mmCIF file of C-alpha atoms in Angstrom:
data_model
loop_
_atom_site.group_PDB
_atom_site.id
_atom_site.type_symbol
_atom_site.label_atom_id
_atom_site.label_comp_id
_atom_site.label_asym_id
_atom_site.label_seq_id
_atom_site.Cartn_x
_atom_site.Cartn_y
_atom_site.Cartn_z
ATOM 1 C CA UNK S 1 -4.248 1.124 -10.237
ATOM 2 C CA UNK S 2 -7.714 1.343 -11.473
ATOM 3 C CA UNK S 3 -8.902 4.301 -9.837
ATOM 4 C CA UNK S 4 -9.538 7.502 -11.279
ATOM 5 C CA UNK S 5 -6.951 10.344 -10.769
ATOM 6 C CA UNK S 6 -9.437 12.244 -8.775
ATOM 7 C CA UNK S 7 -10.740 10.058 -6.515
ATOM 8 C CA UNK S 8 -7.213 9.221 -5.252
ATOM 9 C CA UNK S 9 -6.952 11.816 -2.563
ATOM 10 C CA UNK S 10 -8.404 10.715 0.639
ATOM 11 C CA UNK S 11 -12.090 12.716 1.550
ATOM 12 C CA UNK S 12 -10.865 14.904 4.677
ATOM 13 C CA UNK S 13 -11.459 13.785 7.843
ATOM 14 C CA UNK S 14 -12.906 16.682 10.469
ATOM 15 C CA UNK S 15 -12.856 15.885 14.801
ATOM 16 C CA UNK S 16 -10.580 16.935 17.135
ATOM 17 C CA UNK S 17 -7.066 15.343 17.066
ATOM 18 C CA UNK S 18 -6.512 12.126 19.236
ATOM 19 C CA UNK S 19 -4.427 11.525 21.235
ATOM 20 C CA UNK S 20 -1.011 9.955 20.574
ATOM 21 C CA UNK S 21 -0.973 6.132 20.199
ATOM 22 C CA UNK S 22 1.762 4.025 21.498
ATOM 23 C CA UNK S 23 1.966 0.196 19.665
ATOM 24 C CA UNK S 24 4.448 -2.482 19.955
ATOM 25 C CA UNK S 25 6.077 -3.967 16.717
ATOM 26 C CA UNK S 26 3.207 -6.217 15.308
ATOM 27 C CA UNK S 27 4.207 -9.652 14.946
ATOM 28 C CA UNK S 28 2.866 -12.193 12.507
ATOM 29 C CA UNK S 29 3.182 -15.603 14.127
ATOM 30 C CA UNK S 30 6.132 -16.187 15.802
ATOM 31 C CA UNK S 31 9.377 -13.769 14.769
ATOM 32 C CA UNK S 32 12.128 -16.664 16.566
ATOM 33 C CA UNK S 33 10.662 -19.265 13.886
ATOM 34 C CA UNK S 34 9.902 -18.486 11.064
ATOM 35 C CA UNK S 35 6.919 -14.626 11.546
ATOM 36 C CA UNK S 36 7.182 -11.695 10.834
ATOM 37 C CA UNK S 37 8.036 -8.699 12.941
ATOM 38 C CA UNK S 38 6.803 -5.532 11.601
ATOM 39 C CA UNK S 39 8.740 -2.460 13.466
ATOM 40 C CA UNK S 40 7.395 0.152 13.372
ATOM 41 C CA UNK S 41 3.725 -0.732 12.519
ATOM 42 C CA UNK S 42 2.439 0.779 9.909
ATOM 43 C CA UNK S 43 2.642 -0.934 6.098
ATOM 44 C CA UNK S 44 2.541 -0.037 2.820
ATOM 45 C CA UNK S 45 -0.345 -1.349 1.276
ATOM 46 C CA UNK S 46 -0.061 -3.675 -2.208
ATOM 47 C CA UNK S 47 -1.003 -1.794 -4.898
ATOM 48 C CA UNK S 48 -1.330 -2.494 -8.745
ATOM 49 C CA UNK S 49 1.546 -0.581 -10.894
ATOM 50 C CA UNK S 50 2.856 1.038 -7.810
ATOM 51 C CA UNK S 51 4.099 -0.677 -5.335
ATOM 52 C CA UNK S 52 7.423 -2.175 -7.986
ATOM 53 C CA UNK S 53 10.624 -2.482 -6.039
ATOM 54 C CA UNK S 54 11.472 1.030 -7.000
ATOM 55 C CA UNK S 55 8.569 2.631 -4.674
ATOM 56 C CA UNK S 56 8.781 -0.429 -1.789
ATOM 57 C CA UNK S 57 12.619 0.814 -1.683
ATOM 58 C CA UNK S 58 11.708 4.329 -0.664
ATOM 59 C CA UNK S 59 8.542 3.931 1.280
ATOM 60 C CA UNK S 60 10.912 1.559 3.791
ATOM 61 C CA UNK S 61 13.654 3.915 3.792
ATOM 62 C CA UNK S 62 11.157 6.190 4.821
ATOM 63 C CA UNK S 63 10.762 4.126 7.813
ATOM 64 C CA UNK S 64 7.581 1.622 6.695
ATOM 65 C CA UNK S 65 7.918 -1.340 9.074
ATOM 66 C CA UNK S 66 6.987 -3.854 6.154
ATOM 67 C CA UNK S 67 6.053 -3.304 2.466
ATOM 68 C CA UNK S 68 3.967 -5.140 0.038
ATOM 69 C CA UNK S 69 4.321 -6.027 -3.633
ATOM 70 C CA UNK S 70 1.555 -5.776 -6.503
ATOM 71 C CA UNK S 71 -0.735 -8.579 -6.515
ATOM 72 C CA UNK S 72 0.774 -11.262 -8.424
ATOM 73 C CA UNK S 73 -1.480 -14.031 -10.254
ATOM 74 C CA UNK S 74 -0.649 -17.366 -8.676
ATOM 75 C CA UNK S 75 -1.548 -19.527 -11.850
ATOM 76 C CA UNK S 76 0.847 -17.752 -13.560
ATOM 77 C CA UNK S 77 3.070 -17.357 -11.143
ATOM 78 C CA UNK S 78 3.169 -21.355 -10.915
ATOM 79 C CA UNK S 79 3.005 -22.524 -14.622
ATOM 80 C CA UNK S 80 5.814 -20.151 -15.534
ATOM 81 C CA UNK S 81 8.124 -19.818 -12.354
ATOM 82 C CA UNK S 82 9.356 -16.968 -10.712
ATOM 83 C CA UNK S 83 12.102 -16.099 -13.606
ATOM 84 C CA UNK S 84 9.333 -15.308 -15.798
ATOM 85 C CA UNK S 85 7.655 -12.830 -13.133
ATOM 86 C CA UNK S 86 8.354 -9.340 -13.421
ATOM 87 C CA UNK S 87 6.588 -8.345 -10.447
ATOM 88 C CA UNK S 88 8.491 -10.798 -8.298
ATOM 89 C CA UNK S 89 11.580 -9.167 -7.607
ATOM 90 C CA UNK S 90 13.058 -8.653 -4.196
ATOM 91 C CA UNK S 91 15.998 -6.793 -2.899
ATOM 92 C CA UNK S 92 17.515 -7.609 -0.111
ATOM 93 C CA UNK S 93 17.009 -3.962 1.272
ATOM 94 C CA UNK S 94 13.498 -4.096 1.237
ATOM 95 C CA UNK S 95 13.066 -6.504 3.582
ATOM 96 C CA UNK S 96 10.518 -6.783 5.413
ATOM 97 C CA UNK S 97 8.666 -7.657 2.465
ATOM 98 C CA UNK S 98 5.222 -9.772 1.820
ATOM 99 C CA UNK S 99 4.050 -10.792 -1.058
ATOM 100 C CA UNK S 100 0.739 -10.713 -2.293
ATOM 101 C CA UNK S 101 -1.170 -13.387 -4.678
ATOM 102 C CA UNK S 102 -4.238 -13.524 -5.907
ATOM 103 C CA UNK S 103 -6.284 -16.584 -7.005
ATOM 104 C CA UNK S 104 -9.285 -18.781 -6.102
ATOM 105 C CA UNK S 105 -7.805 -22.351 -5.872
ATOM 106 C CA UNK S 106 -6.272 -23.543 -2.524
ATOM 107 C CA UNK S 107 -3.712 -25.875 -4.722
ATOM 108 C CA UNK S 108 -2.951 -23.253 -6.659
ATOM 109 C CA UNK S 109 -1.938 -20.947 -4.409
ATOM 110 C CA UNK S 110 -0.466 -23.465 -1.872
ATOM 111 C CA UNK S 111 1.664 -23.835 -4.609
ATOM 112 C CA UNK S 112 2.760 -20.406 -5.534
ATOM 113 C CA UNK S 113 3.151 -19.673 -1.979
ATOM 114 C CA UNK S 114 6.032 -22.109 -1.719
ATOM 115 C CA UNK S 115 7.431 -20.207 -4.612
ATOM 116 C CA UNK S 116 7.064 -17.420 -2.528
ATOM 117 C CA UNK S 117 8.989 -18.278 0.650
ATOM 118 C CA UNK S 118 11.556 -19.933 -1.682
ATOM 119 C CA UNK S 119 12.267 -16.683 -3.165
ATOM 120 C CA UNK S 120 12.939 -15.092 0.382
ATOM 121 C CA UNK S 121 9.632 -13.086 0.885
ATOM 122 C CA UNK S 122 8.958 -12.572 4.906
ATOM 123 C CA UNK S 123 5.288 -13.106 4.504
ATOM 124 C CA UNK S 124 2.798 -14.446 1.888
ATOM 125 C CA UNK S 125 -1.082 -12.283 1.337
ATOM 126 C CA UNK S 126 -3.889 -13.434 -0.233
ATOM 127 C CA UNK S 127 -5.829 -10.506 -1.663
ATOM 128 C CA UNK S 128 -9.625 -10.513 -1.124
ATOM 129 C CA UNK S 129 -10.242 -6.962 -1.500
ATOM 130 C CA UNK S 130 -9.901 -5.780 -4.975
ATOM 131 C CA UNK S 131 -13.113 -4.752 -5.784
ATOM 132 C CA UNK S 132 -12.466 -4.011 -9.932
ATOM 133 C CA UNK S 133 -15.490 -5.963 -12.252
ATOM 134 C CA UNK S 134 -12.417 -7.674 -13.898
ATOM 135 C CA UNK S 135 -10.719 -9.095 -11.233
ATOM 136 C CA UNK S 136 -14.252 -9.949 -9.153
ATOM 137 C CA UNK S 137 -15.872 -11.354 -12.504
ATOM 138 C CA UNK S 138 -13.186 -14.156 -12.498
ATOM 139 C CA UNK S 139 -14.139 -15.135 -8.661
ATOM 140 C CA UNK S 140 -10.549 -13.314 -6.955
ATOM 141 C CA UNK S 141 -10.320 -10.565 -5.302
ATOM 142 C CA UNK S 142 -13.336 -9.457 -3.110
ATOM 143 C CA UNK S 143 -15.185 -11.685 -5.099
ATOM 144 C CA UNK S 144 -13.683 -14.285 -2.219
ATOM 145 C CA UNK S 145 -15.823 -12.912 0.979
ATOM 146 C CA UNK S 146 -18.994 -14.161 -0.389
ATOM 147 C CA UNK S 147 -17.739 -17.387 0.615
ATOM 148 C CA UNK S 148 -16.024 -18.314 3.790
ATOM 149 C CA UNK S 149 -15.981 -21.861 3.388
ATOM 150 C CA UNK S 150 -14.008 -21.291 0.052
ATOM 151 C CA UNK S 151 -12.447 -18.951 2.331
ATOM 152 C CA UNK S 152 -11.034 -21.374 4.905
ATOM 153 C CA UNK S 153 -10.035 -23.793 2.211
ATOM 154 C CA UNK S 154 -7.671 -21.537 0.744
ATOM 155 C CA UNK S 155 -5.784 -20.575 3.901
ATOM 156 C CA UNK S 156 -5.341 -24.394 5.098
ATOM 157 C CA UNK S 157 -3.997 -24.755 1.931
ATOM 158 C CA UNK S 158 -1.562 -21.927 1.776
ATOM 159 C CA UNK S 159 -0.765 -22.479 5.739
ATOM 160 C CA UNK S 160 0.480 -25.799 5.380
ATOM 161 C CA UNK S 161 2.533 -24.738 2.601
ATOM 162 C CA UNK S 162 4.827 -22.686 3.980
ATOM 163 C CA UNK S 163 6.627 -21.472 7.236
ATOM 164 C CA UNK S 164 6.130 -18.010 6.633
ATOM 165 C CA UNK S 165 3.331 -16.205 8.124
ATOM 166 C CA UNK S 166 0.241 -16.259 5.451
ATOM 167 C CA UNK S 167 -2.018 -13.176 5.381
ATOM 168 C CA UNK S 168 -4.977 -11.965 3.855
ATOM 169 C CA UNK S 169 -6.162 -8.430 3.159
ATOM 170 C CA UNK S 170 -9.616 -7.756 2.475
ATOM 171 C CA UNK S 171 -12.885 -5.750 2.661
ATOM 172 C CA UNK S 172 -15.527 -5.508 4.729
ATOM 173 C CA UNK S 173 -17.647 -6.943 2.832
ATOM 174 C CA UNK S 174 -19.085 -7.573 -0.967
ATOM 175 C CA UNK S 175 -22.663 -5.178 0.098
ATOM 176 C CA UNK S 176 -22.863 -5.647 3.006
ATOM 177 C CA UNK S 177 -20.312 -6.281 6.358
ATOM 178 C CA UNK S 178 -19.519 -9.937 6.480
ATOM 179 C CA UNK S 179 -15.574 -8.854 7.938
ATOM 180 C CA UNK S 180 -15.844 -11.176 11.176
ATOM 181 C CA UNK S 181 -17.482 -14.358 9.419
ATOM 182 C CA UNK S 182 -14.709 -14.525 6.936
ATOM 183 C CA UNK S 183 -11.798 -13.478 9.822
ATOM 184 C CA UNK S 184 -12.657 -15.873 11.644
ATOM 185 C CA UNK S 185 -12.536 -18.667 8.968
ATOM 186 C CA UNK S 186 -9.058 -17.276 8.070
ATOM 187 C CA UNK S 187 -8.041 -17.581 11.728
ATOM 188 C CA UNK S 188 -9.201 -21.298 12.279
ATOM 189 C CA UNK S 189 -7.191 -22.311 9.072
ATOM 190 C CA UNK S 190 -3.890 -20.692 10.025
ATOM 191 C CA UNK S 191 -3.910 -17.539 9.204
ATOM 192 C CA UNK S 192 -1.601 -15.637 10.911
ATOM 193 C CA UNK S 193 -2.808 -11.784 10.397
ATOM 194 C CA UNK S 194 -5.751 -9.929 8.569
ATOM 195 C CA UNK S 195 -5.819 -6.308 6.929
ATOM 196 C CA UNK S 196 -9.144 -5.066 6.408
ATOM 197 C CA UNK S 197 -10.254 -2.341 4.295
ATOM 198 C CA UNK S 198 -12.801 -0.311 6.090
ATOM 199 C CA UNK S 199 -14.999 -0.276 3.065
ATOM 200 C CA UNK S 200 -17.167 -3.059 1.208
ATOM 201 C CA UNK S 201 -16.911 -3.843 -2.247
ATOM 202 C CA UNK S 202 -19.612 -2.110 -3.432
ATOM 203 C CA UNK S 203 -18.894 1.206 -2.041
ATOM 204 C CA UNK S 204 -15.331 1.123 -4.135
ATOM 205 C CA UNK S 205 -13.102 4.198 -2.645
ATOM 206 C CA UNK S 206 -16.117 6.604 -2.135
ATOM 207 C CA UNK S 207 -17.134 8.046 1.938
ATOM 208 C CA UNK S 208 -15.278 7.327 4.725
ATOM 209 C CA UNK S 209 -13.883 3.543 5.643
ATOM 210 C CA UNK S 210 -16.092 2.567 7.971
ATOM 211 C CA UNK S 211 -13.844 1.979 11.780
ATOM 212 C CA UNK S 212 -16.748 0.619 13.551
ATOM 213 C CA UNK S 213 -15.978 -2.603 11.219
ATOM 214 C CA UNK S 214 -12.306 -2.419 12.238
ATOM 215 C CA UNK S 215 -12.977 -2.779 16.081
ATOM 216 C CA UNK S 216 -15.524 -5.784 15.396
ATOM 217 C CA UNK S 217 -12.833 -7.530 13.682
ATOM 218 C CA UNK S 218 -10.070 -6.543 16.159
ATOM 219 C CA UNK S 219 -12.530 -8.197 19.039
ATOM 220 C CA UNK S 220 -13.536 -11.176 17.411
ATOM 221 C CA UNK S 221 -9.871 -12.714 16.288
ATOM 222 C CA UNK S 222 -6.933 -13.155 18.442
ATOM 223 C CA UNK S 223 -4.367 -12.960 16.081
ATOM 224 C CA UNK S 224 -3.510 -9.128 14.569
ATOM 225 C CA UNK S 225 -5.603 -7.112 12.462
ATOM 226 C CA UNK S 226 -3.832 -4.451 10.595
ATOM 227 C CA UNK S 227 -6.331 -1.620 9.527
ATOM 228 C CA UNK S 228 -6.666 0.244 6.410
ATOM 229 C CA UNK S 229 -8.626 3.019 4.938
ATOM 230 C CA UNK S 230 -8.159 6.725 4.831
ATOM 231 C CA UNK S 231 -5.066 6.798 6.422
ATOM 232 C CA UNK S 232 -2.637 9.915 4.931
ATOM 233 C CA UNK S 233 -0.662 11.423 7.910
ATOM 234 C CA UNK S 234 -0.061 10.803 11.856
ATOM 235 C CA UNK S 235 -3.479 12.196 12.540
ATOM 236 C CA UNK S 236 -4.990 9.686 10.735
ATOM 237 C CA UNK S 237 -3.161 6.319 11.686
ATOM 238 C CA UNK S 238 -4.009 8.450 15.567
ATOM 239 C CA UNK S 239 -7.371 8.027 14.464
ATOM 240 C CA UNK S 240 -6.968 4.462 12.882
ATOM 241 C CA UNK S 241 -5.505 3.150 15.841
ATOM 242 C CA UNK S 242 -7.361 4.891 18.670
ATOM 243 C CA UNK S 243 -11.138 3.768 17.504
ATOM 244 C CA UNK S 244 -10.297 0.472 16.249
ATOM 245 C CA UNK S 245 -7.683 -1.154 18.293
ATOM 246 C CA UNK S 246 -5.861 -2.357 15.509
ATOM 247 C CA UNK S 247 -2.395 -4.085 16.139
ATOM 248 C CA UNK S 248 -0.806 -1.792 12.610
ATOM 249 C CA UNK S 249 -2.378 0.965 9.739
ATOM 250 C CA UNK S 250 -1.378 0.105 6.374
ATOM 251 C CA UNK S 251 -1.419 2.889 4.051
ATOM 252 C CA UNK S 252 -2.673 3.037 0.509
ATOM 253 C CA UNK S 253 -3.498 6.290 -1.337
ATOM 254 C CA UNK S 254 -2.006 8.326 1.285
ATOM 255 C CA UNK S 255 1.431 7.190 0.064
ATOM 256 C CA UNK S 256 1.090 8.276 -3.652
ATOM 257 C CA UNK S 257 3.300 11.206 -3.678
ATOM 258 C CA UNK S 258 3.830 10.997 -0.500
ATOM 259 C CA UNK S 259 6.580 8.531 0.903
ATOM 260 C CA UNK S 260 6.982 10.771 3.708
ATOM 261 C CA UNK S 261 3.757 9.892 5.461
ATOM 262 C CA UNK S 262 5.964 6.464 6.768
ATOM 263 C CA UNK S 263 8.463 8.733 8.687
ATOM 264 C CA UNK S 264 5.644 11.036 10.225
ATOM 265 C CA UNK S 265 3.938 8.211 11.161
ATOM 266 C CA UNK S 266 6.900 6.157 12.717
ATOM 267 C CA UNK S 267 7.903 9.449 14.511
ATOM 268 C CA UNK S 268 4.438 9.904 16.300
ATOM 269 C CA UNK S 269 4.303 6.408 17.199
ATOM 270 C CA UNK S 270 8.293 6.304 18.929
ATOM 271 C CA UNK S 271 7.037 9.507 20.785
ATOM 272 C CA UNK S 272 8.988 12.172 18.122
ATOM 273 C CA UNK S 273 8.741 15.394 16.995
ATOM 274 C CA UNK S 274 6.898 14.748 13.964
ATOM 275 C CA UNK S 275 9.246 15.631 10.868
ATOM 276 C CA UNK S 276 8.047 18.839 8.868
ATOM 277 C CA UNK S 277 6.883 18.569 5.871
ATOM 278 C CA UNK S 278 9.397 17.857 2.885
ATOM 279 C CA UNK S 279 10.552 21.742 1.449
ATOM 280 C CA UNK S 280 10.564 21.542 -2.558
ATOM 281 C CA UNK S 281 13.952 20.829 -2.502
ATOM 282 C CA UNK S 282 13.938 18.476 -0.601
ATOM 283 C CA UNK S 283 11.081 16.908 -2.312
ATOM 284 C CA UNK S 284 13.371 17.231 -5.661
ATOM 285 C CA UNK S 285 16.266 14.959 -3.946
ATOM 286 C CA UNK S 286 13.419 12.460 -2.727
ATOM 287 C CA UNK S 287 12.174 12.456 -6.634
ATOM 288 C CA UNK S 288 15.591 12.473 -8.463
ATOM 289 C CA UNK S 289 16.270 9.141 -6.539
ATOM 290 C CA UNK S 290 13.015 7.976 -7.268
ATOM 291 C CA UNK S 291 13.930 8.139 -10.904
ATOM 292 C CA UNK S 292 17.692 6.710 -10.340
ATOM 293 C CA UNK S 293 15.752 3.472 -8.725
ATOM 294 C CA UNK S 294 13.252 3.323 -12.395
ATOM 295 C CA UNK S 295 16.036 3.993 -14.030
ATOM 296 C CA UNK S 296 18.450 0.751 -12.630
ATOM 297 C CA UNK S 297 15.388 -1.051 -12.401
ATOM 298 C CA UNK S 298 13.354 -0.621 -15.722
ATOM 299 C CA UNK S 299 15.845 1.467 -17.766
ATOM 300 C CA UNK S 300 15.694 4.837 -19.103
ATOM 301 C CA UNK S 301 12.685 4.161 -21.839
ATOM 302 C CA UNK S 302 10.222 2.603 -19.205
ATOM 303 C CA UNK S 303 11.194 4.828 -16.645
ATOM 304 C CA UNK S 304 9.779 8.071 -18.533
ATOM 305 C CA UNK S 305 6.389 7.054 -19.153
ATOM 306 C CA UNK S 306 6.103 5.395 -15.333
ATOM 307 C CA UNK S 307 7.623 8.225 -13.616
ATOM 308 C CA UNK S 308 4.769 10.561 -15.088
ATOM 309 C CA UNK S 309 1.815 9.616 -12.993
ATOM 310 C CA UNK S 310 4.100 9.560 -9.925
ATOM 311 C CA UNK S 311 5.449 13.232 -10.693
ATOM 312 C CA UNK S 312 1.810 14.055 -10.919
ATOM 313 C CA UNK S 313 1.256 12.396 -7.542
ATOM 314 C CA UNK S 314 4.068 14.178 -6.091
ATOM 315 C CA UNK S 315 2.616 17.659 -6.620
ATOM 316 C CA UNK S 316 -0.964 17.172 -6.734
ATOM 317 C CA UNK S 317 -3.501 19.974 -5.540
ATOM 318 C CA UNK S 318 -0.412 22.588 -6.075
ATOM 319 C CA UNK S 319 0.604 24.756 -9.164
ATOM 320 C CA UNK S 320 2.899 22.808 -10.519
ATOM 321 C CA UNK S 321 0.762 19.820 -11.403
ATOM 322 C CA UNK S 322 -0.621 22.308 -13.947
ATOM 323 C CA UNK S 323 2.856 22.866 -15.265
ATOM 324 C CA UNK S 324 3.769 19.200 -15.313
ATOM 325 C CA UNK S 325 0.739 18.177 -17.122
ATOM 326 C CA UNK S 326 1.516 20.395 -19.745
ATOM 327 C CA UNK S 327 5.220 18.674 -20.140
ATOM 328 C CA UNK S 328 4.239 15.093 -19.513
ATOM 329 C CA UNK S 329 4.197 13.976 -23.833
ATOM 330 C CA UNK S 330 7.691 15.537 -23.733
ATOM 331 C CA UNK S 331 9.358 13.507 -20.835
ATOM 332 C CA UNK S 332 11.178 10.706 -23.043
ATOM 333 C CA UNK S 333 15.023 11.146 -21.047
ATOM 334 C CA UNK S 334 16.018 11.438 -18.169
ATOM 335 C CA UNK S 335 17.310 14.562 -18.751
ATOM 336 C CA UNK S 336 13.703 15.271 -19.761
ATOM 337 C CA UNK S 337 12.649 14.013 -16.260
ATOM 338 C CA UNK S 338 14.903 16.255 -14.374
ATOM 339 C CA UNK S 339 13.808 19.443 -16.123
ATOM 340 C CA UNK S 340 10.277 18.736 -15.582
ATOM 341 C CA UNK S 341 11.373 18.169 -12.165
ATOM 342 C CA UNK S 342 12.846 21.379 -11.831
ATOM 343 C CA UNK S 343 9.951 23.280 -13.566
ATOM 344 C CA UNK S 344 7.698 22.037 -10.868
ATOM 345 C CA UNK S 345 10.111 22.956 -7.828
ATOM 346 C CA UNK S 346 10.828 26.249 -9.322
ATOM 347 C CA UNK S 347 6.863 26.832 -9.213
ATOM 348 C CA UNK S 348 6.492 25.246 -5.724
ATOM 349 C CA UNK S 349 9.057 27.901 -4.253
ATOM 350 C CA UNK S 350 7.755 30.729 -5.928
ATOM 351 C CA UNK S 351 4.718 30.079 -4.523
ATOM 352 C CA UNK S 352 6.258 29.652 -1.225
ATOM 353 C CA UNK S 353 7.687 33.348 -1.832
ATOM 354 C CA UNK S 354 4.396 35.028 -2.453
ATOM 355 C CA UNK S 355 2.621 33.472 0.419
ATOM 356 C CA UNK S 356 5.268 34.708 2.950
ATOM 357 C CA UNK S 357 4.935 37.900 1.196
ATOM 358 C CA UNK S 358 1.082 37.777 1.670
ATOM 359 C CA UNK S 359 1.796 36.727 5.507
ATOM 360 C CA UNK S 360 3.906 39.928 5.970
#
């Protein structure tokens, strides 16, 4: 992904809890011909390396309302075909399912776009918010908002292109705020929905995301903002929702390890009992299909050195990280997998022993 491993957990939020939200299904243009519906609305966020079909599969079986794939370049994508991308491939259960591109020329990407809704995607993003030196160097990415004229070129383009709805997801800025200007270019060239990350480049994944920025954007455009930023549980996408009057949350970081924050949230929204947290056994059966979907996908030699980081993931901030780290050069099977698995839920419910026995 590009980040650090310890600046992937969200900084904790403290303020009283809000309370509970209820939102429609958010639809990108119109569902009868040709949009998007997304039900419930919340969305897991693209993400580089992690969001493979593998991960998408689970997060929307854990009731995501739409899922997004790893950016994909569109020069690439166009001068070798889809056949020849790894990172499109779509299963029919993921649907629905945007993809995301990333690029700087409004032909260009016009052009992978149609390659795109050819191959069955439900929506097609433009990604304006990756704020790494080597994808901003090359003019992608955030790189993108310090031009809105560039901006509404692009999103013509790509609008014209295609029925499917065309998205973007960006910052708030490169330094400084500039969220509304470049909205509403996106919106007068066809754009049928913005996600906005509540932080500008420059301040990377560092503080708080910034909700004040959300609600400007939410009352300047008319067609739906989905926001983003610091979102990890119901609380959270409470929080998202209630200040900024965003139409979805899309969740990022707090998904790593954590495919369960799509049910919690779902539940909250359709007026449930929120769903307890996963026991480690639980967690194991969530994990051990996990690795079946590597497995089919990638096959067994790929599938032990990507599994690691999301094992890691999976029991961050607890004991057994420390016990998986010290296994991770040995994982090359699946039967390797599986014990380290087991290590880590053996430590998990021992510790869940000795802190009822504490509680006694």
């Amino acid at each position: 992904m590009g980040i650090p491993f310890e600046k992937l957990a969200i900084p904790a939020w403290e303020g009283t809890t809000p309370a509970r939200v209820e939102r429609a299904p958010c639809a990108l243009g119109d569902p009868d011909a040709g949009g998007c519906l997304i039900d419930p609305p919340v969305v897991l966020s693209p993400m580089a390396a992690v969001t493979n079909p593998p991960f998408r599969l689970l997060c929307r079986e854990m009731g995501a309302g739409m899922v997004v794939t790893e950016m994909i370049n569109a020069r690439l994508l166009v001068e070798n075909g889809p056949e020849a991308c790894k990172w499109l491939d779509l299963r029919p259960e993921e649907h629905p399912v945007s993809v995301q591109l990333y690029g700087k020329d409004p032909e260009t990407l016009a052009a992978a776009a149609r390659i795109v809704e050819q191959e069955g995607a439900n929506a097609v993003d433009l990604n304006m918010g990756c704020p790494m030196k080597k994808v901003t160097s090359s003019g992608y990415g955030a790189a993108l908002l310090e031009d809105p004229g560039k901006v509404y070129e692009i999103f013509s383009a790509m609008s014209e292109a295609v029925t499917i709805p065309v998205t973007g997801k960006m910052r708030a800025g490169w330094e400084e705020s500039s969220a509304v200007e470049v909205a509403l270019e996106m919106e007068r060239a066809g754009a049928a929905g913005i996600t906005i990350h509540g932080r500008t480049r420059s301040e990377g994944y560092n503080g708080h995301a910034d909700l004040q920025v959300i609600r400007d954007l939410v009352e300047s455009v008319q067609i739906p903002v989905i926001g983003n930023g610091d979102v990890r549980d119901h609380i959270t996408a409470r929080r998202m929702f209630s200040i900024t009057g965003c139409a979805a949350v899309m969740v990022a970081r707090g998904a790593l390890g954590n495919p369960w924050v799509f049910r919690e949230i779902a539940a909250d929204l359709a007026g449930e009992p929120v769903p307890e947290r996963p026991s480690p056994t639980e967690k194991a059966a969530l994990i051990g299909r996990h690795v079946d979907l590597y497995v089919e996908t990638f096959g067994e030699k790929l599938a032990t050195l990507e599994i690691r980081k999301h094992l890691l993931w999976y029991f961050r901030g607890t004991s057994a990280e420390r016990v998986l780290r010290s296994m991770l050069s040995g994982i090359d099977s699946r039967a390797a997998i599986d014990e380290a698995i087991a290590a880590a839920v053996e430590v998990c419910d021992r510790d869940l022993v000795n802190g009822a026995l504490e509680r006694a």
